CSV table of C-alpha atoms in Angstrom, one decimal:
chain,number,residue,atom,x,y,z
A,16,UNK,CA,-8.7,19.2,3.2
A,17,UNK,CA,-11.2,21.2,1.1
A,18,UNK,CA,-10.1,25.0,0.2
A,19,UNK,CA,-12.7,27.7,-0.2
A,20,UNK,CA,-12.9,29.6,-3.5
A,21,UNK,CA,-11.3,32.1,-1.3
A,22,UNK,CA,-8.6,30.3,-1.1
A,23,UNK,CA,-8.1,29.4,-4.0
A,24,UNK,CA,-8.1,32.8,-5.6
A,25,UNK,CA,-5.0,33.4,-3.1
A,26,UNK,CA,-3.2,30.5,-4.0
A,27,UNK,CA,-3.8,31.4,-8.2
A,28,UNK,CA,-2.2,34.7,-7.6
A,29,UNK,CA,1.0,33.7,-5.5
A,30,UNK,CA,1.3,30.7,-8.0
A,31,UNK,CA,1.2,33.5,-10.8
A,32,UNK,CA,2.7,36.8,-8.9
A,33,UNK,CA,4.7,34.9,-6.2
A,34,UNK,CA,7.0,36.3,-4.1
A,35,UNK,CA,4.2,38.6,-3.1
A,36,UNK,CA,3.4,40.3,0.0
A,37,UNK,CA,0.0,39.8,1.8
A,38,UNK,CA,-0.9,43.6,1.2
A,39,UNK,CA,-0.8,42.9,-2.3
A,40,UNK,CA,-2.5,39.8,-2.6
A,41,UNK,CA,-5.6,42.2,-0.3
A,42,UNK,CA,-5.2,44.8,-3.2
A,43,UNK,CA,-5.9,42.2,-6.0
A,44,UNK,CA,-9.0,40.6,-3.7
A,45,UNK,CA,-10.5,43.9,-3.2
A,46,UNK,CA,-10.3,42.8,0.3
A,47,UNK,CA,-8.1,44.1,3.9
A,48,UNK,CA,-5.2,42.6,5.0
A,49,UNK,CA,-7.8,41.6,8.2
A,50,UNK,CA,-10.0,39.3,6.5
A,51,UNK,CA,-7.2,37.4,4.1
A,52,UNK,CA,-4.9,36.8,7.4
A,53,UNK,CA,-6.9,33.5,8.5
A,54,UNK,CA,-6.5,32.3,4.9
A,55,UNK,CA,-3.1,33.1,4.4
A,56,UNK,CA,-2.7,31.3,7.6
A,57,UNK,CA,-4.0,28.3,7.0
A,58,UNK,CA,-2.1,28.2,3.3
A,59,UNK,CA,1.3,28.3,5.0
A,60,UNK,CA,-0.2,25.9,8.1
A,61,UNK,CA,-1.3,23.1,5.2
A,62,UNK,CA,1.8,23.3,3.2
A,63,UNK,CA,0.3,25.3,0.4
A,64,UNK,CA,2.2,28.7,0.9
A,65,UNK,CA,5.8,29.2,2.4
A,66,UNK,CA,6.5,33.3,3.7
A,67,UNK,CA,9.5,34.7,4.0
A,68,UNK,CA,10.3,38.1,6.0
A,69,UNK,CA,9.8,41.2,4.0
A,70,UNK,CA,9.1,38.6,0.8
A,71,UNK,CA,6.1,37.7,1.0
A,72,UNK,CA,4.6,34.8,0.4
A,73,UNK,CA,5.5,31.9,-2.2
A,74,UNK,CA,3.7,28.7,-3.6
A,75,UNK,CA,5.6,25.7,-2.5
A,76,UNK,CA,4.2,23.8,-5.5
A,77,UNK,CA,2.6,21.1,-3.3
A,78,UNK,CA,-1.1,20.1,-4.2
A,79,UNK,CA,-3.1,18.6,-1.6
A,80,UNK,CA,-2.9,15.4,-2.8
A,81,UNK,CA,0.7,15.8,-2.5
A,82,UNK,CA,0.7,16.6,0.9
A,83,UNK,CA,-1.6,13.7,1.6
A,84,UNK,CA,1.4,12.0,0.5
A,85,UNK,CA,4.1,13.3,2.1
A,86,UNK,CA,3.9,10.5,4.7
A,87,UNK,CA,4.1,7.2,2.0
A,88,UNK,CA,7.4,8.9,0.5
A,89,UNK,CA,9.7,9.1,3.3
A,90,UNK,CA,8.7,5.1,4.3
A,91,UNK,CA,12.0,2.9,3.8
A,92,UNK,CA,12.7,-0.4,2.9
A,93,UNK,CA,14.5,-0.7,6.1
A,94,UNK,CA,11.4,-0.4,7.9
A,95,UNK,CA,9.5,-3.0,5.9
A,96,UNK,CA,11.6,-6.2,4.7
A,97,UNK,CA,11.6,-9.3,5.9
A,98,UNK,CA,14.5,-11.6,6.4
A,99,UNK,CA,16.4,-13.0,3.7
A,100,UNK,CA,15.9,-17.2,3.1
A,101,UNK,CA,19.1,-18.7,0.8
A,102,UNK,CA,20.2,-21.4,-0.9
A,103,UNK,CA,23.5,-22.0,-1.8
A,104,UNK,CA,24.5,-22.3,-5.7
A,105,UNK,CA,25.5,-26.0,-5.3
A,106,UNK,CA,22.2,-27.1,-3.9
A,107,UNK,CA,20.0,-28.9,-6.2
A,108,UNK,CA,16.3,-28.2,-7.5
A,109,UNK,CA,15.3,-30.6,-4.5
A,110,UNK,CA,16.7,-29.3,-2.0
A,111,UNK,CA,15.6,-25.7,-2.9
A,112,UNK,CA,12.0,-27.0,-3.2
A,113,UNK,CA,12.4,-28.6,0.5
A,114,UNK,CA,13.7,-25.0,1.5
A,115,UNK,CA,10.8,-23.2,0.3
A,116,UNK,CA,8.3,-25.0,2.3
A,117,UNK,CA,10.4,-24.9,5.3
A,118,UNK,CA,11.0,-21.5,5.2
A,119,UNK,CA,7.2,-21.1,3.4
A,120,UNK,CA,8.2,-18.2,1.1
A,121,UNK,CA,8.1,-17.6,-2.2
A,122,UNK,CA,11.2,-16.7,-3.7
A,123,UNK,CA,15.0,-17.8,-2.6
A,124,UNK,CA,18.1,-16.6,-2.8
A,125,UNK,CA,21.3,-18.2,-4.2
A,126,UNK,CA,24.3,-17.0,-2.7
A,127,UNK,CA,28.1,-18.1,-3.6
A,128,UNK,CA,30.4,-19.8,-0.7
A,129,UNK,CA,31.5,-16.5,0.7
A,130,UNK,CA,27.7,-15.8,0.9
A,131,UNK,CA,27.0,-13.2,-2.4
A,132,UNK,CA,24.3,-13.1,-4.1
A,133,UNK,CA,24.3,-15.2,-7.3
A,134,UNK,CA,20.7,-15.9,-8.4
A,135,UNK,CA,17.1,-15.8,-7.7
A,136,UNK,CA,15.2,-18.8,-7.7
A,137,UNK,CA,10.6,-18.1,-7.9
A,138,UNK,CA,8.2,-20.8,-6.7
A,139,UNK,CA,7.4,-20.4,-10.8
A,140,UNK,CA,10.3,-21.4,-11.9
A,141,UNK,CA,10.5,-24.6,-9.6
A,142,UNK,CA,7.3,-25.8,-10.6
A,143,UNK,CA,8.4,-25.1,-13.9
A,144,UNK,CA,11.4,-27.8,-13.2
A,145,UNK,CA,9.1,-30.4,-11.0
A,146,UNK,CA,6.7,-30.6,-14.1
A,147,UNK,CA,9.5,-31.9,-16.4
A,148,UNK,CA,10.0,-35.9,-15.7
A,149,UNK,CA,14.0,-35.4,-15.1
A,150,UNK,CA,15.1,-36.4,-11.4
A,151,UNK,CA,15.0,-33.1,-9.1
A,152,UNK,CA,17.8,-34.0,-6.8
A,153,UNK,CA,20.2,-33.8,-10.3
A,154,UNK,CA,19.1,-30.3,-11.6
A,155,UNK,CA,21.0,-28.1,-9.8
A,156,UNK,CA,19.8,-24.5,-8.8
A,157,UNK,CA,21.8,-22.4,-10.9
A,158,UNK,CA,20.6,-23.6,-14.3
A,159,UNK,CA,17.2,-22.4,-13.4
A,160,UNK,CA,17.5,-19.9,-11.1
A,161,UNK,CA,17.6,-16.0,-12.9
A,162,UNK,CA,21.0,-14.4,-12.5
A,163,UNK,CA,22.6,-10.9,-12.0
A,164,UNK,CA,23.1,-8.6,-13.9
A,165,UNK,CA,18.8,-9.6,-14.8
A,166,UNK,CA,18.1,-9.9,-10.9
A,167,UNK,CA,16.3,-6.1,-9.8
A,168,UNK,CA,17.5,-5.3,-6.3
A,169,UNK,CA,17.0,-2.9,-3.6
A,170,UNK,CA,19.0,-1.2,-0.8
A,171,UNK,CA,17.6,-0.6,3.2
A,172,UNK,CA,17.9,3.1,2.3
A,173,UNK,CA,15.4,3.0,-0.5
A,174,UNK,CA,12.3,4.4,-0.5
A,175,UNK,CA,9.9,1.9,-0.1
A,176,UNK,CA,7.4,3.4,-2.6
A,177,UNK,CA,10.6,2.8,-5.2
A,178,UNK,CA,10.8,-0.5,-4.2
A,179,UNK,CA,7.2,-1.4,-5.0
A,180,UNK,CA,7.2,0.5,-8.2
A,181,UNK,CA,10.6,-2.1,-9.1
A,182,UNK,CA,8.2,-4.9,-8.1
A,183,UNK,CA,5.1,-3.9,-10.5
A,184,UNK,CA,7.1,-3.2,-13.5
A,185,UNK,CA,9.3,-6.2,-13.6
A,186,UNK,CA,6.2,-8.0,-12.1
A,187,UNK,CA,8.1,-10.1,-10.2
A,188,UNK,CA,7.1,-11.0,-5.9
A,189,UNK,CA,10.7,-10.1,-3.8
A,190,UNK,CA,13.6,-7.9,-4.4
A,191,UNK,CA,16.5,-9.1,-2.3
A,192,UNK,CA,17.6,-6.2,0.0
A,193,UNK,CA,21.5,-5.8,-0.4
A,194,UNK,CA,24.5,-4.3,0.6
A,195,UNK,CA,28.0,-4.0,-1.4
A,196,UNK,CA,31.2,-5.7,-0.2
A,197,UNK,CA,34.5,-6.4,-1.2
A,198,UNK,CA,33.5,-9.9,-2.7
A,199,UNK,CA,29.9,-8.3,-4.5
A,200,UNK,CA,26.4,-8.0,-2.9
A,201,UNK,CA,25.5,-9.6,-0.1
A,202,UNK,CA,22.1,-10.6,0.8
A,203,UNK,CA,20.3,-8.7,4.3
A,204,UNK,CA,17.2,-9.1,3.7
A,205,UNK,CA,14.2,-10.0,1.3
A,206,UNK,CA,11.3,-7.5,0.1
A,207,UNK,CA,8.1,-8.9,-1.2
A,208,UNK,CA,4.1,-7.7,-2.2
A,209,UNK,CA,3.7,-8.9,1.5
A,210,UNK,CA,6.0,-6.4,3.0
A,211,UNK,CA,4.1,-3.9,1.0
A,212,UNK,CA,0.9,-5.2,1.5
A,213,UNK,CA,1.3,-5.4,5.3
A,214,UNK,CA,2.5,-1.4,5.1
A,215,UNK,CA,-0.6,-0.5,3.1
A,216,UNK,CA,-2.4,-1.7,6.1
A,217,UNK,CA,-0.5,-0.4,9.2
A,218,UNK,CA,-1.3,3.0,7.1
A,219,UNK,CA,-4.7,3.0,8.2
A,220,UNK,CA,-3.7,0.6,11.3
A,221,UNK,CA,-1.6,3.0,13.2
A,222,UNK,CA,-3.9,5.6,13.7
A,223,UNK,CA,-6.1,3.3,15.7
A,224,UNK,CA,-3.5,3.0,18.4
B,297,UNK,CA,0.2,19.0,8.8
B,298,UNK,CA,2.2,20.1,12.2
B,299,UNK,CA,-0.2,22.1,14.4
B,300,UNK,CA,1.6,24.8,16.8
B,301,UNK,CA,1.7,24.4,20.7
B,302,UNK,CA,-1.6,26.3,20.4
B,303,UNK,CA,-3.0,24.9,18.7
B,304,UNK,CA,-2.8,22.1,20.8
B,305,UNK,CA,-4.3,23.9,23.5
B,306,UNK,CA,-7.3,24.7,22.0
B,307,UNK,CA,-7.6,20.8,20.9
B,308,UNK,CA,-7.5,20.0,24.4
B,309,UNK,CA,-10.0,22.3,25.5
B,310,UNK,CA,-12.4,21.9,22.9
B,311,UNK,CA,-11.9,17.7,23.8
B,312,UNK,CA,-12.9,18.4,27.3
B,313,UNK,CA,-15.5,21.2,27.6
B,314,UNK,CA,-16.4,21.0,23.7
B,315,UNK,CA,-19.3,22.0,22.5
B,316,UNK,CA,-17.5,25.3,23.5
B,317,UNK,CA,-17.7,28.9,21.7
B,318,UNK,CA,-14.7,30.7,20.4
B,319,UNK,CA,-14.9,33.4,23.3
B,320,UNK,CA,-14.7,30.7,26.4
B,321,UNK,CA,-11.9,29.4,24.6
B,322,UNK,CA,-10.2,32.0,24.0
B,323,UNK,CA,-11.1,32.9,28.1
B,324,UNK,CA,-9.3,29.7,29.0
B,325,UNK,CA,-6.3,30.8,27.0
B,326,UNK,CA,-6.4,34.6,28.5
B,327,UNK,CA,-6.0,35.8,24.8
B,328,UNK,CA,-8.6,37.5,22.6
B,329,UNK,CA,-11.1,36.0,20.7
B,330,UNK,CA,-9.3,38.1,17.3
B,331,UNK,CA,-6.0,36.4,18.0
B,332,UNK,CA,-7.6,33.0,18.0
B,333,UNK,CA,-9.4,33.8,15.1
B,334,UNK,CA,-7.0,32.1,12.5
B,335,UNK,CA,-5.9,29.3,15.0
B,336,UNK,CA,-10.0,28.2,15.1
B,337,UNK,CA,-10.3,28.6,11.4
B,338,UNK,CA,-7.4,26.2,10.1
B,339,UNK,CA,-8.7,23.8,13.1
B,340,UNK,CA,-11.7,23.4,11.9
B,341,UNK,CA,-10.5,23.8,7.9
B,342,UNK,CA,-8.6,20.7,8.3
B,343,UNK,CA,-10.7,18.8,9.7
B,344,UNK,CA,-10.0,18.7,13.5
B,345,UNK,CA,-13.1,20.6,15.1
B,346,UNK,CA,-16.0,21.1,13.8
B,347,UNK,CA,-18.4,24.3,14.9
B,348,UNK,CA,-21.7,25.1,14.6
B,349,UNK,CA,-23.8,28.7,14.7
B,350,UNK,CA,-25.0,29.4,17.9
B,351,UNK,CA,-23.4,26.2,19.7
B,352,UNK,CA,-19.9,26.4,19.7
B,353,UNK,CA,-16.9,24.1,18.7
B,354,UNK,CA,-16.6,20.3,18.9
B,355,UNK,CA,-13.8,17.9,18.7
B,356,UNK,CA,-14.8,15.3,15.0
B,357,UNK,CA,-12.5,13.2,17.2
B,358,UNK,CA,-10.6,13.0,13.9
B,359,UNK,CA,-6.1,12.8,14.6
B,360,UNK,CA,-3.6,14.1,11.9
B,361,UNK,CA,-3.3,10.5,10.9
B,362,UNK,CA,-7.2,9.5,10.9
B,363,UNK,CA,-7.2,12.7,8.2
B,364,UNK,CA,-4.1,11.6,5.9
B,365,UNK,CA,-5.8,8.0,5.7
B,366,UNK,CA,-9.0,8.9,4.7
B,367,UNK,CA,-8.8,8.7,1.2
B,368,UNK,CA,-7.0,5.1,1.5
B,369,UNK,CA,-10.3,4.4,3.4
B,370,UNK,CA,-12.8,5.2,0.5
B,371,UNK,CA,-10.8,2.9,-1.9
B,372,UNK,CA,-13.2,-0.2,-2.7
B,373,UNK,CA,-12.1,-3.7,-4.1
B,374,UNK,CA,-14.2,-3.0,-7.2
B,375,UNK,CA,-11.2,-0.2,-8.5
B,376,UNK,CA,-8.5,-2.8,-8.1
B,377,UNK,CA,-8.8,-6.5,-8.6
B,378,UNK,CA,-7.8,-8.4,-12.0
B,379,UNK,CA,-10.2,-10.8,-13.8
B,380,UNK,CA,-10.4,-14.2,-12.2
B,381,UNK,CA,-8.8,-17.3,-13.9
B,382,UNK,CA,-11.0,-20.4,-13.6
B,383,UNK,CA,-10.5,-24.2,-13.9
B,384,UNK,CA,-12.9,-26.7,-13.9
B,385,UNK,CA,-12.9,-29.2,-10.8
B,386,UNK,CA,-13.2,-32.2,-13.2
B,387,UNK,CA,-9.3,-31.0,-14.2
B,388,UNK,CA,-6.5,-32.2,-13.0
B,389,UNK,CA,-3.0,-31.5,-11.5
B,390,UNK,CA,-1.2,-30.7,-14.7
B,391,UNK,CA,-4.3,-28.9,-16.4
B,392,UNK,CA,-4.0,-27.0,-13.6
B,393,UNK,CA,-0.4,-26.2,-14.1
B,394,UNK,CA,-0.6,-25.6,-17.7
B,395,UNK,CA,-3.5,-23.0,-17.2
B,396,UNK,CA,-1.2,-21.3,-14.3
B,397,UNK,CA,2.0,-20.4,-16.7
B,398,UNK,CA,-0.3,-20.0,-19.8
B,399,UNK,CA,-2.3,-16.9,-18.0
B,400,UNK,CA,0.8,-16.7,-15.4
B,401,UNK,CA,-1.0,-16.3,-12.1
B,402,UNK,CA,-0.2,-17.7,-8.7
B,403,UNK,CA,-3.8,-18.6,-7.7
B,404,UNK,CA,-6.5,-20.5,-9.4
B,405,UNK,CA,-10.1,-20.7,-8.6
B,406,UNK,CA,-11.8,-24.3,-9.5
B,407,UNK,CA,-15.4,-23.6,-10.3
B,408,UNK,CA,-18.4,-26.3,-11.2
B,409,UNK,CA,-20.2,-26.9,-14.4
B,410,UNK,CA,-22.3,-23.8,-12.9
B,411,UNK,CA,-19.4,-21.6,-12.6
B,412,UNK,CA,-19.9,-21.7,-9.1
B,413,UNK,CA,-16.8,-21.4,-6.9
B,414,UNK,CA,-15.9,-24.9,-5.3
B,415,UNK,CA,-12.3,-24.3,-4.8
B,416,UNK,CA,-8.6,-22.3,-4.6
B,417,UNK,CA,-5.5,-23.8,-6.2
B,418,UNK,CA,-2.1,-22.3,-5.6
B,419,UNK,CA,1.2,-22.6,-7.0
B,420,UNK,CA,2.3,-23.8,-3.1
B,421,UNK,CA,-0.4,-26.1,-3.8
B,422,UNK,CA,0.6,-27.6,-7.4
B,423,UNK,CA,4.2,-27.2,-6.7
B,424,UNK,CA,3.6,-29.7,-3.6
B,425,UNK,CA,2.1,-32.2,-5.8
B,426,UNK,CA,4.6,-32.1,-8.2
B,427,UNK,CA,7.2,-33.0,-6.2
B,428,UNK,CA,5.5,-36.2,-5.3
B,429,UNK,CA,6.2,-38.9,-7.8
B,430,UNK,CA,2.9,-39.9,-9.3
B,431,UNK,CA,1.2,-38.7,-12.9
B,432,UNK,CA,0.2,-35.5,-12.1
B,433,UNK,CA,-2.5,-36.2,-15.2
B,434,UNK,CA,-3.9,-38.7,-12.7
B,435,UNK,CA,-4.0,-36.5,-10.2
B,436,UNK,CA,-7.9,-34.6,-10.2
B,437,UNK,CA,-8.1,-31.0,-8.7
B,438,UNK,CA,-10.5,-31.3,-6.2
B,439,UNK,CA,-8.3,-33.4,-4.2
B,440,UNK,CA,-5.3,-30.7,-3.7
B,441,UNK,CA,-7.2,-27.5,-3.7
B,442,UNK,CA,-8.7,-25.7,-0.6
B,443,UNK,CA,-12.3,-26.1,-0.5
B,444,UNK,CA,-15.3,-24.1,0.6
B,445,UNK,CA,-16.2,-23.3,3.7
B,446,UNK,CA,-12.3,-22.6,4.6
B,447,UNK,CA,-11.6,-20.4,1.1
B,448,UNK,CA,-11.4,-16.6,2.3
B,449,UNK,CA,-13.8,-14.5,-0.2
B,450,UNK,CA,-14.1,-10.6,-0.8
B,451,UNK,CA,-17.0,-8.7,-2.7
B,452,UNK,CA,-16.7,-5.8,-5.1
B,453,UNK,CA,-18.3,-3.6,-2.5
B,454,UNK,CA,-15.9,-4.4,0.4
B,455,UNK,CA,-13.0,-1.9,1.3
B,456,UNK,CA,-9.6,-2.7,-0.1
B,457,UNK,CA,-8.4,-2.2,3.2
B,458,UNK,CA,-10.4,-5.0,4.8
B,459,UNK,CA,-9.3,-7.2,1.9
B,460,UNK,CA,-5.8,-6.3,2.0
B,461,UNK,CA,-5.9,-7.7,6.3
B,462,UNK,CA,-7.6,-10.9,5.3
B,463,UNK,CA,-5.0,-11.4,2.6
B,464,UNK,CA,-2.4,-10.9,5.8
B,465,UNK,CA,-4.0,-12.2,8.6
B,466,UNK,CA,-4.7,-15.5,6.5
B,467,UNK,CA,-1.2,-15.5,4.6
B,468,UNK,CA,-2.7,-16.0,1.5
B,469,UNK,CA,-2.1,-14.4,-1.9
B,470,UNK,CA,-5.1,-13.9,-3.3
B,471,UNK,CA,-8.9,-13.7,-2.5
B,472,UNK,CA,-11.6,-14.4,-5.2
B,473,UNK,CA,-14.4,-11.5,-5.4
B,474,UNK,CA,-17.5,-12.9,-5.5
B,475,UNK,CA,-20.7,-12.5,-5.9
B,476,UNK,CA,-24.1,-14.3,-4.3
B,477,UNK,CA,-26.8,-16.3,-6.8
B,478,UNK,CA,-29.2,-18.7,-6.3
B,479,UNK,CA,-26.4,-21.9,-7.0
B,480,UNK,CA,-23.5,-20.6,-5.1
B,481,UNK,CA,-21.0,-18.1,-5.5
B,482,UNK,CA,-20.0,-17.0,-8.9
B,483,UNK,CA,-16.3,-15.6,-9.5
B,484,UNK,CA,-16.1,-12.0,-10.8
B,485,UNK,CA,-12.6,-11.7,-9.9
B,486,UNK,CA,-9.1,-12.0,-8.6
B,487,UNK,CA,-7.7,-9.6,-5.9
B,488,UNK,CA,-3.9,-10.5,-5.2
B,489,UNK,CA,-1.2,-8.8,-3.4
B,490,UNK,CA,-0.1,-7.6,-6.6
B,491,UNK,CA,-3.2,-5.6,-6.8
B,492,UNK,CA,-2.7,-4.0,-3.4
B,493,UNK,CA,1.0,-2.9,-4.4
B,494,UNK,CA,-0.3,-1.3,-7.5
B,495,UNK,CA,-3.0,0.7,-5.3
B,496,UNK,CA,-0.4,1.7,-3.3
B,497,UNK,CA,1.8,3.0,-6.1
B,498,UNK,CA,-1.0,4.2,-7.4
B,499,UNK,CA,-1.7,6.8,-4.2
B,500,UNK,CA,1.7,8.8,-4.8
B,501,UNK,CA,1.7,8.7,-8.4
B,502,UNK,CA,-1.8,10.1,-9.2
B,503,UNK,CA,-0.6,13.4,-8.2
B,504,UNK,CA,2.0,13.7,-10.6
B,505,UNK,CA,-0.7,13.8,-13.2
């Protein structure tokens, strides 16, 4: 929303003076209490401006854009990711290959017998391994997959906007969504640019309903 | 922003009898026009009703939502996609793969000797043919990669939001943006999933600025 210069004049002297009654705020305008009480109510109404009984009123240090964005921040991974597909760590570079286009996804998971998360296997790195002229059935998975402690997780609690940020700056496509147990981390599910992509969409989607 | 029970009242009224003046409202409501006074202003300051002089208020048929998503709306492939990688459709299947990891992207675009768009490779693509047990130097581009008329294109001009649903609907991970000439269509660009998590990164963390 746009403010008028009114506006914000009011919110420059509550950021400055703040706590500070309406009265004042009118005494510094020039104006009467009267004509500031639609602006000071739409201040508080947007977010702007917080009041407190015989306080006054105090800048709640959001900017618009800010508010705007209120609703991205408190999206969850939980809300977003997609199942998990896995592999287990004895399975060959075949066999994960086979798996992929089954499942069609990008990235697998390598998971231990009691189902923990081991590795991370990337459509890059198994075209990597089909390039070489070695047979694919006798490379197994977890001499080319990446392993923990270098594989970037997530938990269903995160913030989704967290998440993504994890994604661009180890530029890498899925996070594997995880939970602790006893044995280590287990696999529940699997985040990816998709999962993102698809809630940048439903953003402007959902409003249409 | 939350609006009060109120003003939710006056929403409805102004949907159903709008264009409507402040006084009939404020009839309907059996309250004075003075009391409404603020309720109308931060209505119409944020975008919910519009009013003008002698005429009265009417509903911009705008919801909450509608007004947070805006500004996603406005945001235009031309502010987000990469520079496009090329191959020529006289390479082959390990060119191909070579030029992938060299400028590590998941999608390729095989042009002519015009630099006209002919073609999409991607890594699904070269990794199938790798698997397969023949000389993947033997093995020409054009015979793997999706052609024209079934390759999904964006433009610099379109909205990111339409391009982020055709990346979806189609399950693909990349569109090229291109743009018309007298041959064909020339490639100005790349816009990938990658691109669409960055924008929407990019919406919360411009306001920390």
């Amino acid at each position: 929303m746009d403010l008028t210069h009114r506006q914000e004049q009011i919110l420059e002297i509550v950021k400055e003076h703040g706590p500070i009654t309406g009265e004042k705020i009118a005494d510094e305008l020039n104006l009467t209490r009267a004509t500031l009480r639609p602006d000071l109510a739409i201040l508080t109404m947007a977010g702007f401006l917080d009041a407190r009984p015989r306080v006054g009123y105090f800048y709640t240090g959001k900017t618009g854009s800010e508010l705007l964005t209120d609703k991205i921040k408190k999206l969850s991974v939980r809300d977003y990711h997609s199942v998990p597909v896995v592999v287990n760590d004895q399975a060959n570079a075949y066999d994960a290959i086979t798996t992929m286009f089954l499942e069609d996804v990008g990235t697998l998971f390598v998971v231990d017998q009691h189902g923990i998360l081991v590795g991370v296997l990337s459509r890059k790195d198994l075209l990597r391994t089909s390039m070489g002229q070695q047979d694919l059935t006798e490379v197994p998975v977890h001499i080319i997959m990446t392993r923990l402690p270098k594989i970037k997780i997530c938990q269903k609690d995160d913030l989704l906007i967290d998440a993504s940020i994890k994604l661009i700056e180890n530029q890498i496509d899925a996070l594997p969504v995880v939970q602790e147990s006893d044995k280590g981390l287990e696999v529940i599910g699997r985040l990816t640019k998709t999962n993102i992509t698809k809630a940048f969409v439903e953003l402007v989607k959902n409003e249409d309903v």
